[in-house]
XYZ file of C-alpha atoms in Angstrom:
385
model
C 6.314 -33.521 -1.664
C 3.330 -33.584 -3.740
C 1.286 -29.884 -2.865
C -1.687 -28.372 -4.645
C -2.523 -24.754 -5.108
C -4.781 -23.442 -7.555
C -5.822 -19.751 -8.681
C -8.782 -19.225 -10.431
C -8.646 -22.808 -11.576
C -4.858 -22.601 -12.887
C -2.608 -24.889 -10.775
C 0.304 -22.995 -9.502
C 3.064 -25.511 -9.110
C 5.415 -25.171 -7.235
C 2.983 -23.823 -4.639
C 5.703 -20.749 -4.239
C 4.478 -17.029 -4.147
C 7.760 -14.444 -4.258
C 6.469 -11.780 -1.737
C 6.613 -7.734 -3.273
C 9.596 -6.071 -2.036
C 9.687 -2.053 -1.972
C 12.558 -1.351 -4.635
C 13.434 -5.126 -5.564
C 10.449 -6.922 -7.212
C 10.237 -4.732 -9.718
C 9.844 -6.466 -13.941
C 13.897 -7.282 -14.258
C 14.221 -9.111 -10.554
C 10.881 -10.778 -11.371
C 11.983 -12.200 -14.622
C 15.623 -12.858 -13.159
C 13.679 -14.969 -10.986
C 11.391 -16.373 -13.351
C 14.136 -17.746 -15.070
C 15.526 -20.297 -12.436
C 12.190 -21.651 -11.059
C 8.370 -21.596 -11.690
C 6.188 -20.209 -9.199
C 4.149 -16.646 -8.717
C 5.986 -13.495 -8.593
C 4.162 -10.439 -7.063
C 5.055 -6.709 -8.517
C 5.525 -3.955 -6.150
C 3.136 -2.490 -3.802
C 0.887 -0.621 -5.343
C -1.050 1.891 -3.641
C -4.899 2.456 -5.189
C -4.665 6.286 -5.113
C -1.904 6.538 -7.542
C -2.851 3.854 -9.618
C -6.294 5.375 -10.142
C -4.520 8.602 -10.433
C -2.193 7.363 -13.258
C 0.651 8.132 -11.518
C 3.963 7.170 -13.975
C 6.338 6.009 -11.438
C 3.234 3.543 -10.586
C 1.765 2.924 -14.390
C 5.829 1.584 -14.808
C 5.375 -0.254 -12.032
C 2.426 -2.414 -12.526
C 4.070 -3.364 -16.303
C 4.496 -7.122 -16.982
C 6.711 -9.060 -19.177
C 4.776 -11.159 -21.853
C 6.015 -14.202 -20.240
C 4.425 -13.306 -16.801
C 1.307 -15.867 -17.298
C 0.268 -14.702 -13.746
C 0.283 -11.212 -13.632
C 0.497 -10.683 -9.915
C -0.104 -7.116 -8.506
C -0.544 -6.141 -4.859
C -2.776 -3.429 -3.547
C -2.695 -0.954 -0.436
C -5.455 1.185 0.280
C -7.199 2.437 3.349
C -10.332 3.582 1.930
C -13.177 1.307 0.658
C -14.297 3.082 -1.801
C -10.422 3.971 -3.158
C -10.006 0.323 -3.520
C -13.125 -0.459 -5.661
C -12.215 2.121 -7.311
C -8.977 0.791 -8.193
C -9.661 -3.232 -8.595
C -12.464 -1.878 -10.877
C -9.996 -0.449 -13.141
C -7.673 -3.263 -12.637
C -10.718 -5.455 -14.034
C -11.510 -3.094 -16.666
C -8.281 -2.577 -18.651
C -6.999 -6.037 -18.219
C -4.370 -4.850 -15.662
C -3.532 -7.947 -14.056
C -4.417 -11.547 -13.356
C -4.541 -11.577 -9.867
C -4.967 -9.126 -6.964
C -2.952 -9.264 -3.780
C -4.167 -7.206 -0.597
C -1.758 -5.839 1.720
C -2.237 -6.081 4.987
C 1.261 -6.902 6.346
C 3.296 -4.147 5.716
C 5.051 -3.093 9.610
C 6.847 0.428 8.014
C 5.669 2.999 10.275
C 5.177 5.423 7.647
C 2.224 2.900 6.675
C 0.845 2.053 10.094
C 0.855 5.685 11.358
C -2.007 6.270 8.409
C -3.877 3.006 9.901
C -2.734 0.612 6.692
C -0.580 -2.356 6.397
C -0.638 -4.447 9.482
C -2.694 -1.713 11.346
C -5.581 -2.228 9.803
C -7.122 -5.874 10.262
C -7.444 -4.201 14.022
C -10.523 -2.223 12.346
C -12.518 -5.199 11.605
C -15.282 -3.685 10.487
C -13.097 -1.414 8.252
C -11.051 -4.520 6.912
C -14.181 -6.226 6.031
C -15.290 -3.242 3.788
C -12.124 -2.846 1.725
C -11.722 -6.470 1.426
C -15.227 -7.178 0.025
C -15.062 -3.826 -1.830
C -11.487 -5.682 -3.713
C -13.723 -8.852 -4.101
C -16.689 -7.316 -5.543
C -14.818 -5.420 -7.976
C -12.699 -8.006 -9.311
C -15.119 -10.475 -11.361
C -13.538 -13.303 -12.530
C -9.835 -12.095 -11.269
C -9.119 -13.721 -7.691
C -8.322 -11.609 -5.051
C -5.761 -12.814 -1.875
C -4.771 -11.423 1.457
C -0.998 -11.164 2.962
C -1.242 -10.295 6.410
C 1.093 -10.273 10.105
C -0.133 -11.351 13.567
C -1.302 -8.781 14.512
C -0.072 -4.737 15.935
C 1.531 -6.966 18.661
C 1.075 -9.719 21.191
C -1.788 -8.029 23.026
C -3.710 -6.886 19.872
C -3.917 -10.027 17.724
C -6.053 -9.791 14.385
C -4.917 -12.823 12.501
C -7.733 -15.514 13.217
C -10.093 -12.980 13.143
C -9.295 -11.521 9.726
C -8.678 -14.677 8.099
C -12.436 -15.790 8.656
C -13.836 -12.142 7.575
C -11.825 -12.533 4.487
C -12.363 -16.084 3.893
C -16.556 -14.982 3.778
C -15.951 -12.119 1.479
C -14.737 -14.489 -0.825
C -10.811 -14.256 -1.292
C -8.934 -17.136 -2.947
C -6.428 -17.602 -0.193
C -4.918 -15.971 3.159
C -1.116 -15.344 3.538
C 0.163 -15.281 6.700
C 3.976 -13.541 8.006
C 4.412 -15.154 11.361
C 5.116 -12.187 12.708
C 3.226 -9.025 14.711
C 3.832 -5.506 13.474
C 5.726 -4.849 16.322
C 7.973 -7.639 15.830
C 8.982 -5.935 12.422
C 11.867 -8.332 10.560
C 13.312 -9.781 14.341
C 13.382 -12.903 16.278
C 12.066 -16.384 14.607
C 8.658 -16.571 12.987
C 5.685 -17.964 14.824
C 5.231 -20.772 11.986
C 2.484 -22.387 14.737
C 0.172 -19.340 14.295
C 0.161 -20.317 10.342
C -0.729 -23.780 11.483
C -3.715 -22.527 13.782
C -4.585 -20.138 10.585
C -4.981 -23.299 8.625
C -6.788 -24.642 11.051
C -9.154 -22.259 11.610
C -9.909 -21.570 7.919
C -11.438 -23.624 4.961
C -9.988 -21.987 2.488
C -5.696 -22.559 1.685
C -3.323 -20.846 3.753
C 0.114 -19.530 2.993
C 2.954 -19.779 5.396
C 5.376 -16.759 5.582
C 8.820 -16.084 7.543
C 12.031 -17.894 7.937
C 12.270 -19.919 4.287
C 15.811 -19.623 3.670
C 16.142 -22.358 1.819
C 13.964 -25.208 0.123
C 14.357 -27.246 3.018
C 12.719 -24.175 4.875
C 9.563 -24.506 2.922
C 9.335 -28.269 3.000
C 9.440 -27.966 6.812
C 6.887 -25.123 6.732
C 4.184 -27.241 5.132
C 4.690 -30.393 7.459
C 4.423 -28.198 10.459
C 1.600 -26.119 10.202
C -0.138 -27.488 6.772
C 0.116 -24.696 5.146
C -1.149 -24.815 1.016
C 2.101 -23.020 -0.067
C 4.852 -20.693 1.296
C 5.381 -16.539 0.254
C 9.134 -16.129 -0.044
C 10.669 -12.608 0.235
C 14.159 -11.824 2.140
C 15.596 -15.397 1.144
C 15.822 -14.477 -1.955
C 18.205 -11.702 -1.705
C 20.972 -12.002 -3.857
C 19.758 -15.677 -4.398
C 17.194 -16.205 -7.535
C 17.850 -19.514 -7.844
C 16.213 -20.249 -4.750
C 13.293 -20.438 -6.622
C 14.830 -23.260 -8.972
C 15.874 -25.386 -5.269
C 12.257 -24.254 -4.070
C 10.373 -26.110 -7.735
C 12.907 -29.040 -7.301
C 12.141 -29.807 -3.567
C 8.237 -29.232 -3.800
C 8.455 -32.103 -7.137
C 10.334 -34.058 -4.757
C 14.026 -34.222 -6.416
C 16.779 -33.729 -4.182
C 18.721 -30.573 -5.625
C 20.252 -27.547 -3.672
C 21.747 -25.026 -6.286
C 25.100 -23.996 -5.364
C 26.694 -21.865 -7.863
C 30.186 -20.943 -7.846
C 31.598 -17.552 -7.360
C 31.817 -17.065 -11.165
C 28.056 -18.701 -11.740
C 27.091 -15.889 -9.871
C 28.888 -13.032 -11.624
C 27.057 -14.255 -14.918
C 23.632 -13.703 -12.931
C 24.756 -10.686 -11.228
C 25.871 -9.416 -15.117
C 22.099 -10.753 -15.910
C 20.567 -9.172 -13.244
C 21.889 -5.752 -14.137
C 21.350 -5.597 -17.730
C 17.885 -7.046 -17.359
C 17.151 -3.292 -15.253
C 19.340 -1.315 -17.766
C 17.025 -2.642 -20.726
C 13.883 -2.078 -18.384
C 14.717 1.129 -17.652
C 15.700 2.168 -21.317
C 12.130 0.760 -22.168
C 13.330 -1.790 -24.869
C 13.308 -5.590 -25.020
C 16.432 -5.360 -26.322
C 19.002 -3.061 -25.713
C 22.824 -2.023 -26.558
C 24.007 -0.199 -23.159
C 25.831 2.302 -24.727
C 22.981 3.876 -27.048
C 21.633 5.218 -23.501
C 24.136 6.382 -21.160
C 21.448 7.715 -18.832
C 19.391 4.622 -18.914
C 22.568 2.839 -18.046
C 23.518 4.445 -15.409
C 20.247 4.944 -13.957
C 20.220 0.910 -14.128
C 23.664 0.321 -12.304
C 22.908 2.362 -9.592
C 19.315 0.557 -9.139
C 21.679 -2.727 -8.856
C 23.605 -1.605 -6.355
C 21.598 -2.616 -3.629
C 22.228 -6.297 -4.858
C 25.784 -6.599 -4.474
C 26.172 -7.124 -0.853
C 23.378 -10.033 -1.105
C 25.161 -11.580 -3.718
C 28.634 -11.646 -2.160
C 27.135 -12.301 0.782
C 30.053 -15.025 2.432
C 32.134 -15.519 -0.385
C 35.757 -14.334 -0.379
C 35.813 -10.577 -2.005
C 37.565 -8.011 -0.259
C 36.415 -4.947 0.984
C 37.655 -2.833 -2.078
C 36.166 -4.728 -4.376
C 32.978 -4.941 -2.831
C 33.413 -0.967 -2.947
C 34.025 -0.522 -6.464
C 31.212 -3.021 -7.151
C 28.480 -1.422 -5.309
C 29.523 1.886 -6.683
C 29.298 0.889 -11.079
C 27.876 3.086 -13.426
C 28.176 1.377 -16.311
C 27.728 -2.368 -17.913
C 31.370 -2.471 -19.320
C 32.514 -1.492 -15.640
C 30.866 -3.956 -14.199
C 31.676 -6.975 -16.145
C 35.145 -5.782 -15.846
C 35.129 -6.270 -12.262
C 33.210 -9.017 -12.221
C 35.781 -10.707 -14.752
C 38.558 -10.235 -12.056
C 36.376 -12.025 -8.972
C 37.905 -15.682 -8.116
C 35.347 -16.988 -10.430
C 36.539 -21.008 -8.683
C 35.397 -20.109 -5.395
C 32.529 -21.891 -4.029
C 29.992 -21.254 -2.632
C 29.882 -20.509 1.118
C 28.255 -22.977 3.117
C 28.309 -20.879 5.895
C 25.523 -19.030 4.731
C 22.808 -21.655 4.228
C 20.039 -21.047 6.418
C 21.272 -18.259 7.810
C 19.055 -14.774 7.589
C 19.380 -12.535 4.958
C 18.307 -8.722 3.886
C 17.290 -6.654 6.487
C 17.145 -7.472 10.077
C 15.771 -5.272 13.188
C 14.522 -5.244 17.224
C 11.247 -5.249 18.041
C 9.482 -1.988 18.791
C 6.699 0.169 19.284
C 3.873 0.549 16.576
C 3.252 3.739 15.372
C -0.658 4.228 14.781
C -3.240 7.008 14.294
C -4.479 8.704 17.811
C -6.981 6.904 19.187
C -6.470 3.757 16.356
C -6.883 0.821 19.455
C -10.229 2.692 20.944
C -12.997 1.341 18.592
C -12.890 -2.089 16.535
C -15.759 -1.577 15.320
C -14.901 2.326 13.872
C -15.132 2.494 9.670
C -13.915 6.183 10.008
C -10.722 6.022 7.499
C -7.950 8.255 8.883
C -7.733 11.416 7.623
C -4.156 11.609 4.824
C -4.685 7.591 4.971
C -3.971 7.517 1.544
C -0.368 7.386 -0.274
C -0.357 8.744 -3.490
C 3.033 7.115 -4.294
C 3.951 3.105 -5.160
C 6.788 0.684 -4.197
C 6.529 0.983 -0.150
């Protein structure tokens, strides 16, 4: 399937965004990734307060390997002026190559402070921070990544697609999902379709790609310009390599062995030890802290990775519990590196899953549309999600 996407004139083939991820997207998953497929890959969320603020947790955040050609970094802010503010300085020290806007983001620590998916119901408000980003940004290109909507009765999606289509952005993402809806059910891939319809400008599809065959599907069905991957990817890099095969038309599904995906779970970790120890390159034991520091930040992977294969409970213990690089190609080195991979898991969610539920917003949020009054504490002053 032949499908063009461009960003500030640079074709980005495959058309394949990976979608920031609290905690996972960070330098070492994005180059991990990287490394079995081309595409986008989007840092962190990065909140405009403590990026303007300097903030080191943050300023380590928004760092970008030299092979990142597209440095991607997304935004959250509440306040217009915050956010000029910050894509001004983005512009102005050569931060990044492209800006991301979030709008999507369902975690009710967000919403209750009117951001994420909360905000697009403020459509004056939206309009503001979103032409404020533009504005700001010169010659970098600015996107949105947005939900539905709060929920099924307060639907935003249409609506903020056109506002941010005239303030100029380069494209519209779209989760198929409401707020309320949170990571549950099946997305609504026809409201990307009747984005795309709507708009003039390309459209992203988001929700449900789980595999290559996922995305291919996607684009038939609604039209979309190019898909935003996040949860498939769990535990699964080389998604990305199935994704750049299936979008240049070869037939290829990338099904490594349990062994093949030791070595990239050995990868994986070393590639945050050496991040962490702020080196290129790196001998684990000149660092113990930095080592352990990066083991325990890999932790969170294991469970994705073994997700189906045939690894007992123990040993999925021990592994999610390593402190060190020698400990954990030690256990690696004793998995049934002949087993393959289990079918049973293609197509099948992964990461986290949840039920629908109740919104939590700012008194009086759903009273005025038309309201540019930015919560008071809207602001976080801390990065990642």
């Amino acid at each position: 399937m032949t499908q063009q996407l461009s960003l500030a004139g640079t074709t980005v083939d495959p058309p394949v965004v990976l979608a920031p991820m609290a905690g996972i997207t960070n330098l070492p998953f994005r180059k991990l990734c990287r490394e079995q497929g081309a595409g986008i890959y989007v840092c962190e969320m990065i909140t405009t307060v403590a990026l303007t603020e300097r903030n080191p947790k943050t300023m380590r955040l928004i760092e970008f390997d030299p092979e990142e050609q597209t440095r991607s970094l997304q935004l959250y802010g509440v306040d217009p002026a915050g956010m000029r503010k910050a894509v001004q300085m983005v512009a102005d020290e050569n931060l990044a190559d492209h800006i991301d806007l979030n709008f999507g983001c369902p975690v009710p620590k967000v919403t209750r402070r009117g951001g994420g998916s909360a905000l697009p119901w403020k459509r004056r408000l939206f309009r503001e921070i979103v032409t404020a980003a533009v504005g700001a940004a010169g010659s970098i290109p600015v996107t949105v990544k947005m939900r539905k909507g709060i929920d099924d009765d307060h639907l935003t999606y249409l609506e903020a697609g056109k506002i941010a289509q005239d303030a100029g952005v380069a494209w519209v993402a779209l989760h198929g999902r409401t707020a309320a809806e949170r990571y549950s059910g099946t997305a609504d891939w026809d409201a990307i379709a009747s984005l795309k319809e709507h708009l003039d400008l390309p459209v992203l599809g988001n929700g449900d790609i789980w595999e290559a065959d996922d995305a291919l599907r996607m684009v038939e069905q609604t039209g979309c310009d190019g898909v935003v991957v996040g949860r498939g990817c769990l535990g699964r890099p080389w998604l990305f390599g199935d994704l750049e095969a299936a979008f240049n038309g070869r037939e290829q599904r990338i099904m490594p062995s349990l062994g093949e995906v030791a070595k990239v779970m050995y990868r994986h970790a070393e590639l945050l030890v050496e991040w962490i120890a702020g080196a290129e390159s790196y001998e684990a034991r000149r660092n113990i802290a930095a080592e352990e520091h990066g083991c325990r930040e890999f932790r969170k992977h294991v469970a994705w990775y073994l997700k189906g294969f045939p690894v007992g409970g123990d040993m999925r213990r021990a592994l999610s519990m390593v402190s060190h690089l020698s400990e954990l190609e030690d256990l690696l080195g004793k998995l049934e590196a002949d087993a393959p991979f289990p079918e049973s898991t293609i197509g099948k969610p992964r990461g986290r899953t949840n039920s629908p539920g109740k919104v939590t917003l700012p008194e009086g949020w759903l009273d005025d549309r038309d309201d540019l009054t930015v919560p008071e504490g809207a602001e976080i002053d801390s990065s990642g999600g």
